[in-house]
GROMACS .gro file of C-alpha atoms in nm:
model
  343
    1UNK     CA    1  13.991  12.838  11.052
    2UNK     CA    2  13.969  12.893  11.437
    3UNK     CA    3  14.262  12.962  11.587
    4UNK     CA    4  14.406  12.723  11.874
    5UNK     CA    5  14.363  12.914  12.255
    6UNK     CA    6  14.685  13.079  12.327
    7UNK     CA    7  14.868  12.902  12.603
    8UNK     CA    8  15.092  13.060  12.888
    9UNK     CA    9  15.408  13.123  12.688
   10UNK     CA   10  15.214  13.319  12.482
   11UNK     CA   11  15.082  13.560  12.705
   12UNK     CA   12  15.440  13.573  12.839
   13UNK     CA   13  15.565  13.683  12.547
   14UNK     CA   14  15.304  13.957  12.499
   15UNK     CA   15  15.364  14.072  12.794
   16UNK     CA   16  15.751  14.046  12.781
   17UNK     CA   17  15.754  14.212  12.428
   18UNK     CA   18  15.556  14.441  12.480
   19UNK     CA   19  15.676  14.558  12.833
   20UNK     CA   20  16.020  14.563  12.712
   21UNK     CA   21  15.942  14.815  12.399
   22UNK     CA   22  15.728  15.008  12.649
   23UNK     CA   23  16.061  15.092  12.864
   24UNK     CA   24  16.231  15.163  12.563
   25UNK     CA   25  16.036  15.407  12.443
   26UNK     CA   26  15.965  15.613  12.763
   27UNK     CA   27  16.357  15.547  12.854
   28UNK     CA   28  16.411  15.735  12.468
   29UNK     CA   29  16.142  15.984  12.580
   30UNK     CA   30  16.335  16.034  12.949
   31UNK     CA   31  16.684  16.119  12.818
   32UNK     CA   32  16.623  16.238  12.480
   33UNK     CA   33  16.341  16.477  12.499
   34UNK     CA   34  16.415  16.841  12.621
   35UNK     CA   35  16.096  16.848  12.818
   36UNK     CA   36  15.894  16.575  13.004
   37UNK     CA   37  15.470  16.626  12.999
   38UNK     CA   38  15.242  16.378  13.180
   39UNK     CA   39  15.018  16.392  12.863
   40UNK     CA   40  15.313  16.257  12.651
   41UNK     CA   41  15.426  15.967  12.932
   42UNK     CA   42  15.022  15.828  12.955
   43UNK     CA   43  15.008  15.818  12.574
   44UNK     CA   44  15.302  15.649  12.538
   45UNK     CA   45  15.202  15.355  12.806
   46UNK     CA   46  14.826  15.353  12.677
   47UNK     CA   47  14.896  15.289  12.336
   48UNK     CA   48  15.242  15.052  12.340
   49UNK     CA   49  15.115  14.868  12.658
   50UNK     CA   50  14.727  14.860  12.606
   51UNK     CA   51  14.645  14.913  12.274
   52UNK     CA   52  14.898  14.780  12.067
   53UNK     CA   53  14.915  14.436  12.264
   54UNK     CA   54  14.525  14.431  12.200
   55UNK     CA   55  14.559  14.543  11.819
   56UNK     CA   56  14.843  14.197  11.805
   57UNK     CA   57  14.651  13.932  11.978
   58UNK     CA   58  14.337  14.019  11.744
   59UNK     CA   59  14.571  14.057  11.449
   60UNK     CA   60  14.673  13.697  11.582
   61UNK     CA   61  14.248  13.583  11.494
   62UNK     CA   62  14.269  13.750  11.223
   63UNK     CA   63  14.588  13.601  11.028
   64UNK     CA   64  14.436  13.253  11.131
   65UNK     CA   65  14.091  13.334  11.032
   66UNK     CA   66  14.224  13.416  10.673
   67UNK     CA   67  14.491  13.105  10.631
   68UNK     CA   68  14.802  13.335  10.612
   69UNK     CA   69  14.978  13.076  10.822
   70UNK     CA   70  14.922  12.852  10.522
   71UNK     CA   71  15.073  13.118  10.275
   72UNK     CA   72  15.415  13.096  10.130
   73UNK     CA   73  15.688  13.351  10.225
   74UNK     CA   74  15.660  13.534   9.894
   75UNK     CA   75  15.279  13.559   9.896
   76UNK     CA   76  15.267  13.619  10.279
   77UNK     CA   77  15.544  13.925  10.276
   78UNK     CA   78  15.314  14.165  10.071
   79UNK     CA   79  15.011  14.127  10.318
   80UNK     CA   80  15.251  14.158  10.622
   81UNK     CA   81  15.420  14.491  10.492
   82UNK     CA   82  15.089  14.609  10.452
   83UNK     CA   83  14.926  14.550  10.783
   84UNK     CA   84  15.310  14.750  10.900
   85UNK     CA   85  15.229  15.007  10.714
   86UNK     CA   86  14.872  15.079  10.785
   87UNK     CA   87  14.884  15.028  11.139
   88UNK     CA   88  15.166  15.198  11.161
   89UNK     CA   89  14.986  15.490  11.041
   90UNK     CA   90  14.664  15.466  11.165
   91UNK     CA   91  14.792  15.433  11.544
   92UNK     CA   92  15.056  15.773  11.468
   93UNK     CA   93  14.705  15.935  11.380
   94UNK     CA   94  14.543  15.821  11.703
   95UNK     CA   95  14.810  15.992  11.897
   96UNK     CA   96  14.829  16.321  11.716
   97UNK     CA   97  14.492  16.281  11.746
   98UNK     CA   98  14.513  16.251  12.148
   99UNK     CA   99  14.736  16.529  12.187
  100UNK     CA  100  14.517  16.750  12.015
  101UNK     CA  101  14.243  16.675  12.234
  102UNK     CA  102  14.474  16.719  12.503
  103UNK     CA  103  14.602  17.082  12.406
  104UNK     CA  104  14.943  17.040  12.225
  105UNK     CA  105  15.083  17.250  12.008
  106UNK     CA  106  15.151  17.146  11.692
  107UNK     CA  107  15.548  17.179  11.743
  108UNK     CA  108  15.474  16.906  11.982
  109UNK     CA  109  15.384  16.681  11.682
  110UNK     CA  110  15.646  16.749  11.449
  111UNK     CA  111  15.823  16.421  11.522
  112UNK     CA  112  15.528  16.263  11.331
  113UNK     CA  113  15.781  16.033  11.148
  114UNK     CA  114  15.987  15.870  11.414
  115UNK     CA  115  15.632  15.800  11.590
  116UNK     CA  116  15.526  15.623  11.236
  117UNK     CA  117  15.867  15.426  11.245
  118UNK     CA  118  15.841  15.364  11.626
  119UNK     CA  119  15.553  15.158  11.540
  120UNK     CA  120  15.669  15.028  11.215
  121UNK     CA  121  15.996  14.841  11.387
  122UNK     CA  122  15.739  14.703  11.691
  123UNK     CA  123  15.526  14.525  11.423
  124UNK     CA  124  15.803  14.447  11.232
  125UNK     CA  125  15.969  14.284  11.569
  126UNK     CA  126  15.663  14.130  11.678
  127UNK     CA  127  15.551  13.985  11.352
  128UNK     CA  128  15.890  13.838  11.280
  129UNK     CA  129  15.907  13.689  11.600
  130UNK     CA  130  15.558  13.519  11.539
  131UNK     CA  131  15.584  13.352  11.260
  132UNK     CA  132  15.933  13.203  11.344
  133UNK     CA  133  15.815  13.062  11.649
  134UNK     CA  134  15.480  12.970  11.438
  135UNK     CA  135  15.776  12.801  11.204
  136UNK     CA  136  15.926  12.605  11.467
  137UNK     CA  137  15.665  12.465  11.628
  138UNK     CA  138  15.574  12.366  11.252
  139UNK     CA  139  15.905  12.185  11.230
  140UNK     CA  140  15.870  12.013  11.581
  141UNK     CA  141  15.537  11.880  11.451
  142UNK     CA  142  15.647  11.760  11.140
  143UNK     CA  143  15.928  11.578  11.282
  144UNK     CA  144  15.694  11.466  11.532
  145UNK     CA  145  15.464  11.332  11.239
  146UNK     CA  146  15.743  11.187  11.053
  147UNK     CA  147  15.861  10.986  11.348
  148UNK     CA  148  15.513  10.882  11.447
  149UNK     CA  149  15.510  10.742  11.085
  150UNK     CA  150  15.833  10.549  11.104
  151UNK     CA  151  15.805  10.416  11.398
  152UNK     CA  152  15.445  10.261  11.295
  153UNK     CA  153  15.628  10.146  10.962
  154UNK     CA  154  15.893   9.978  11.206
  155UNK     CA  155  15.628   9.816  11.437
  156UNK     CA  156  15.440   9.675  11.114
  157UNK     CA  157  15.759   9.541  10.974
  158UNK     CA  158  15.821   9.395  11.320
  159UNK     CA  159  15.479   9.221  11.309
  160UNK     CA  160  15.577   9.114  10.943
  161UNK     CA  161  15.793   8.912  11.066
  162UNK     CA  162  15.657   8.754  11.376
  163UNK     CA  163  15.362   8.610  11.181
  164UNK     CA  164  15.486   8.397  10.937
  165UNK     CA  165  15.727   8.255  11.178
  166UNK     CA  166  15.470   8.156  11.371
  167UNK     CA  167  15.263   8.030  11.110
  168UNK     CA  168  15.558   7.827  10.980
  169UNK     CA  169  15.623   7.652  11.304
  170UNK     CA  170  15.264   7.578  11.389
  171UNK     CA  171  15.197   7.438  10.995
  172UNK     CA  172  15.515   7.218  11.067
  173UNK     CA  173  15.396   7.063  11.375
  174UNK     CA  174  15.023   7.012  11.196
  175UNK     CA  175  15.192   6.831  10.913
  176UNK     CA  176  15.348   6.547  11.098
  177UNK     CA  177  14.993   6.428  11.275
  178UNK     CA  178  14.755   6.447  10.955
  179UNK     CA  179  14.880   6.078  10.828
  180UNK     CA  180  14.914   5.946  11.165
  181UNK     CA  181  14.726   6.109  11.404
  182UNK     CA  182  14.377   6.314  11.224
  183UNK     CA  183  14.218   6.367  11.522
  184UNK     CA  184  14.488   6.518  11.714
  185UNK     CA  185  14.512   6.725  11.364
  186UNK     CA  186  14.201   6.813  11.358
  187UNK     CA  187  14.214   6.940  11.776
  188UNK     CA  188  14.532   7.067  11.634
  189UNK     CA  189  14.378   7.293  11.351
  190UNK     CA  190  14.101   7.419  11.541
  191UNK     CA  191  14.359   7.584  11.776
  192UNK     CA  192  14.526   7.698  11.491
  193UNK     CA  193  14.282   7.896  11.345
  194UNK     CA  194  14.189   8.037  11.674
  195UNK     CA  195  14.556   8.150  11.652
  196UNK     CA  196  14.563   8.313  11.326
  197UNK     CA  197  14.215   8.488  11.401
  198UNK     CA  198  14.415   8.671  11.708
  199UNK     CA  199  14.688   8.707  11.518
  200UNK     CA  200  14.503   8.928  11.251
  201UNK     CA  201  14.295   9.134  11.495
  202UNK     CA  202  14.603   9.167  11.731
  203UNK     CA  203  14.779   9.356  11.410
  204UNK     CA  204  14.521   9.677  11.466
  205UNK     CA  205  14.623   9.745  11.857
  206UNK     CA  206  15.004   9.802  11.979
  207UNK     CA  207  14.874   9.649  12.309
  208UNK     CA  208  14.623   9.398  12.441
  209UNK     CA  209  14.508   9.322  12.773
  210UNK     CA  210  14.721   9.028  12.946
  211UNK     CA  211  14.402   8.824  13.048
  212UNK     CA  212  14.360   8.799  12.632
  213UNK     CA  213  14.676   8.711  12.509
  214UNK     CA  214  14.748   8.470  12.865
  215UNK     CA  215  14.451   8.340  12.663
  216UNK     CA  216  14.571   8.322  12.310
  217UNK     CA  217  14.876   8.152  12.507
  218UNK     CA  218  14.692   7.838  12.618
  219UNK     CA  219  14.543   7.797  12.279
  220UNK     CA  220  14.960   7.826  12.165
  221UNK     CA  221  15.043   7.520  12.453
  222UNK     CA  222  14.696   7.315  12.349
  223UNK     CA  223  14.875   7.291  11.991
  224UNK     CA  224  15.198   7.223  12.158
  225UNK     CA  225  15.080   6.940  12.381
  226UNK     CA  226  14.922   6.788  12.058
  227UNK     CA  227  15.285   6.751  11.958
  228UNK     CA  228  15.458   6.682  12.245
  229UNK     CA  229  15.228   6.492  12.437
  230UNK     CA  230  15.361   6.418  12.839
  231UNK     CA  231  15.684   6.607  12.743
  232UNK     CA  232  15.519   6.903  12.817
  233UNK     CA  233  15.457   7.055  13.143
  234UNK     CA  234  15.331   7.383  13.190
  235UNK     CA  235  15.337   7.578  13.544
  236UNK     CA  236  15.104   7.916  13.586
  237UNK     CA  237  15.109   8.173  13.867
  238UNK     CA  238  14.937   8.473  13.764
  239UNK     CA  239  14.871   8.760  14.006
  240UNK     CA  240  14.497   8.864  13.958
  241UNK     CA  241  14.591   9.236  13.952
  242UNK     CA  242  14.801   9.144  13.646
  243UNK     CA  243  14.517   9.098  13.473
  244UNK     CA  244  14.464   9.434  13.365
  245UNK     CA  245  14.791   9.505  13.266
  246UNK     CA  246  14.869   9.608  12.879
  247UNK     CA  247  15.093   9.420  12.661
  248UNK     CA  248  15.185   9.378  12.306
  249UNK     CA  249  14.986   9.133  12.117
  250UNK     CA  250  15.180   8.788  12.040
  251UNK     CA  251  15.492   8.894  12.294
  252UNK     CA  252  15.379   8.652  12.545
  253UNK     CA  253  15.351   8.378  12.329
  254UNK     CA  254  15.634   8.454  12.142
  255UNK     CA  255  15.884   8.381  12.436
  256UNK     CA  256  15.618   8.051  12.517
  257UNK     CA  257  15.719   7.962  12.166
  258UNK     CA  258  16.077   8.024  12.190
  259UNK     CA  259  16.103   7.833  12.507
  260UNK     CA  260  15.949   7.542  12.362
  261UNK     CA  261  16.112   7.552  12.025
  262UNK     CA  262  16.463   7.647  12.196
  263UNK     CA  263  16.441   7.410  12.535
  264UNK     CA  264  16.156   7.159  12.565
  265UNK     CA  265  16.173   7.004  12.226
  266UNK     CA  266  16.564   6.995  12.240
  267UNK     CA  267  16.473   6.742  12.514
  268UNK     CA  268  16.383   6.372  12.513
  269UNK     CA  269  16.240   6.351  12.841
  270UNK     CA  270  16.066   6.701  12.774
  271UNK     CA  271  16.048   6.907  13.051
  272UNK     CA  272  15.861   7.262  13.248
  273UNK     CA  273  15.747   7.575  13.107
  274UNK     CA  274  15.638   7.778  13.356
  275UNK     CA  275  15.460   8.141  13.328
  276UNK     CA  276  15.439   8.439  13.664
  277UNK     CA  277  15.354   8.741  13.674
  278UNK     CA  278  15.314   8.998  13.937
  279UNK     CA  279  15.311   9.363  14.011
  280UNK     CA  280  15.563   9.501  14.185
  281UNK     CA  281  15.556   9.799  14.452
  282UNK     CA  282  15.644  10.055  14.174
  283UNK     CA  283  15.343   9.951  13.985
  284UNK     CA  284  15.538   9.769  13.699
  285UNK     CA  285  15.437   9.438  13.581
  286UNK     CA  286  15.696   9.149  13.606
  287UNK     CA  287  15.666   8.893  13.363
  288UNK     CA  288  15.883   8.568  13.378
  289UNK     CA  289  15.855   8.267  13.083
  290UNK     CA  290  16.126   8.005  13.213
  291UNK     CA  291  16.186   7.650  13.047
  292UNK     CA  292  16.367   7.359  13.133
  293UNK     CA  293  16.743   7.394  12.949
  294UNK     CA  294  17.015   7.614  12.895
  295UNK     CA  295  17.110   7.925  12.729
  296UNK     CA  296  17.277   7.863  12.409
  297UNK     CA  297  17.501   8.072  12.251
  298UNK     CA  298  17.473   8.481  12.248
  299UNK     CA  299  17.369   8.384  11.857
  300UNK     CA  300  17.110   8.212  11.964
  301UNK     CA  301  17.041   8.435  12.253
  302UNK     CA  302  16.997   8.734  11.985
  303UNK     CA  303  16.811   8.537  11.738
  304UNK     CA  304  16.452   8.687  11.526
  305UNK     CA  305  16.232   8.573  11.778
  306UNK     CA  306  16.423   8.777  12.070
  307UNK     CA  307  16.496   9.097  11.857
  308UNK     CA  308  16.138   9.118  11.755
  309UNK     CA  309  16.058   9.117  12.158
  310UNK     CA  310  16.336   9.420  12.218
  311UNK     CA  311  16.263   9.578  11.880
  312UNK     CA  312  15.891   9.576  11.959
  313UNK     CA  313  15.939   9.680  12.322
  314UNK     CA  314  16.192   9.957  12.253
  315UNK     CA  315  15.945  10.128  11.958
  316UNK     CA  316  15.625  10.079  12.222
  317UNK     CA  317  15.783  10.193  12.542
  318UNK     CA  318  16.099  10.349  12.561
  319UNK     CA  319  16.328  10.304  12.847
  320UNK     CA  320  16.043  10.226  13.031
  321UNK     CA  321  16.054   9.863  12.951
  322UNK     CA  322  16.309   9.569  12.979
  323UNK     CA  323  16.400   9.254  12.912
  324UNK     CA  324  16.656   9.013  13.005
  325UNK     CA  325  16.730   8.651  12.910
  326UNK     CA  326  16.964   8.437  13.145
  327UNK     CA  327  16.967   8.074  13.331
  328UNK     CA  328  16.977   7.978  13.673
  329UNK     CA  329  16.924   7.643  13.839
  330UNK     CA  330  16.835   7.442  13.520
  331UNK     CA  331  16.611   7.708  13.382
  332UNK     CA  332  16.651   7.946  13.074
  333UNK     CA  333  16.432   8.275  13.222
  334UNK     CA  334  16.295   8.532  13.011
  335UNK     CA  335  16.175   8.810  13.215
  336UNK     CA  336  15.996   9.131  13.087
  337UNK     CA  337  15.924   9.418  13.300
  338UNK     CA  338  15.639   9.628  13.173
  339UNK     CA  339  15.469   9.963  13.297
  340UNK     CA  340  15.121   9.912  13.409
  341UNK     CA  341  14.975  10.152  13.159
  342UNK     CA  342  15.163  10.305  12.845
  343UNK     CA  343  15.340  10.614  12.900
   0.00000   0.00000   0.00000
């Protein structure tokens, strides 16, 4: 197992750490020893601020290499008193070592012990500190996983939902021209399976581009004006940098349905459903489906059809997405406002 490169915060800490036990150690050596020797002050910065920093960061490869990141605390403990212990040692041997090269009397290295347990607590320190910042970041992923997870579980219960209240709707309007009308069924079907063949590929992707479902969205209104006939009146502006915009699969059509459902077929002389969309100056998209009619009650306002659209936006995008529903002049106006590209 490689381990991942160490980032900034990392070398931070290293440094930090290892800084801050070097000042406490020549600050014990300052005040506490009856004599100060250049020897003893360049042994004390080489090995806490050089060597040991070097000995951690490969310990670092080496605890990856060998999985103990994947060990349990009781099986992990053992190996980690162990690697204390015999650094501990080793290193007090390098600098007896040293200041024997360097001429030292052996009084001089009579405080063997407190140089074994010097390095003993700056393992200790930097080893617990490691793993319980190796811990957390554990935790923040796993949380991370876990609402990755549920929100996919939400956004697949969301789709759940749309698609066999779609299918129901369409079916209903199909069954009332068989008997009376086949080839207008017929017309009528082959639109409808274009549908349902969106529908199912639309399920793998959280967002399509708007040219595709703007396209899936005529072959919606070619089923409705089987039904509806000269009731129906459909008005398009669509801003050609639009086009590339991402959206959710079946949310356009889903407020074209609603509209229809909830305002032109509520009305015997039928009446407009009209679709815009444009970027604004921020580099949002702005997405209006108005009908002919008028807002019904906040029930109705806040029925499935609308939930699923702020349910589904919410889950995708955040606060970085809206959408409102209100009437002016005659018209019901549903109006989405989309970033350009997902953040």
């Amino acid at each position: 197992m490689t381990p991942p490169a160490p980032g900034r915060p990392y070398w931070i800490c290293q440094a930090a750490g290892w800084g801050g036990f070097v000042a406490y150690v020549l600050g014990g050596y300052v005040f506490g020893a009856p004599e100060h020797n250049t020897t003893d002050i360049i042994s004390i910065v080489f090995f806490n601020a050089v060597v040991c920093p070097a000995i951690t960061h490969g310990l670092r490869h080496w605890m990856y290499v060998h999985g103990w990141h994947e060990l349990s605390n009781r099986r992990r403990f053992p190996r980690l008193i162990g690697v204390v212990i015999g650094l501990s040692v080793t290193l007090t041997a390098a600098v007896a070592f040293s200041l024997m090269l360097a001429g030292q009397s052996m009084m001089r290295m009579q405080g063997v012990f407190g140089i074994t347990a010097g390095f003993a607590m700056a393992f200790t320190g930097w080893l617990t500190i490691y793993f319980a910042v190796h811990a957390r970041r554990e935790r923040d992923a796993l949380q991370l996983r876990l609402t990755v997870v549920a929100r996919e579980a939400q956004l697949r219960a969301l789709r759940a939902q749309l698609n066999p209240h779609f299918l129901f709707n369409c079916l209903n309007s199909l069954r009332h021209l068989i008997a009376t009308q086949p080839a207008r069924a017929e017309l009528m079907l082959n639109n409808l399976a274009e549908l349902l063949r969106y529908s199912l590929n639309a399920d793998r992707a959280e967002t399509v581009p708007l040219a595709e479902e703007l396209r899936i969205v005529d072959e919606y209104l070619n089923l409705e004006r089987v039904r509806l006939d000269e009731r129906l009146t459909v008005e398009r502006r669509i801003a050609p940098e639009a086009a590339r915009a991402q959206v959710p699969p079946m949310l356009v059509q889903m407020l074209v349905e609603n509209a229809i459902k909830h305002g032109i077929s509520e009305l015997p002389a039928g009446g407009v459903v009209r679709i815009d969309t444009a970027v604004a100056p921020d580099g949002r998209l702005n997405l209006l489906v108005a009908n002919t009619g008028r807002l019904g009650s906040p029930a109705e306002a806040g029925g499935l059809g609308l939930e699923n659209v702020k349910g589904r936006l919410r889950l995708i995008y955040g606060d970085a997405a809206s959408f409102s529903l209100s009437e002016r002049d005659g018209m019901v106006e549903a109006r989405l406002v989309l970033p350009m590209e997902r953040p």
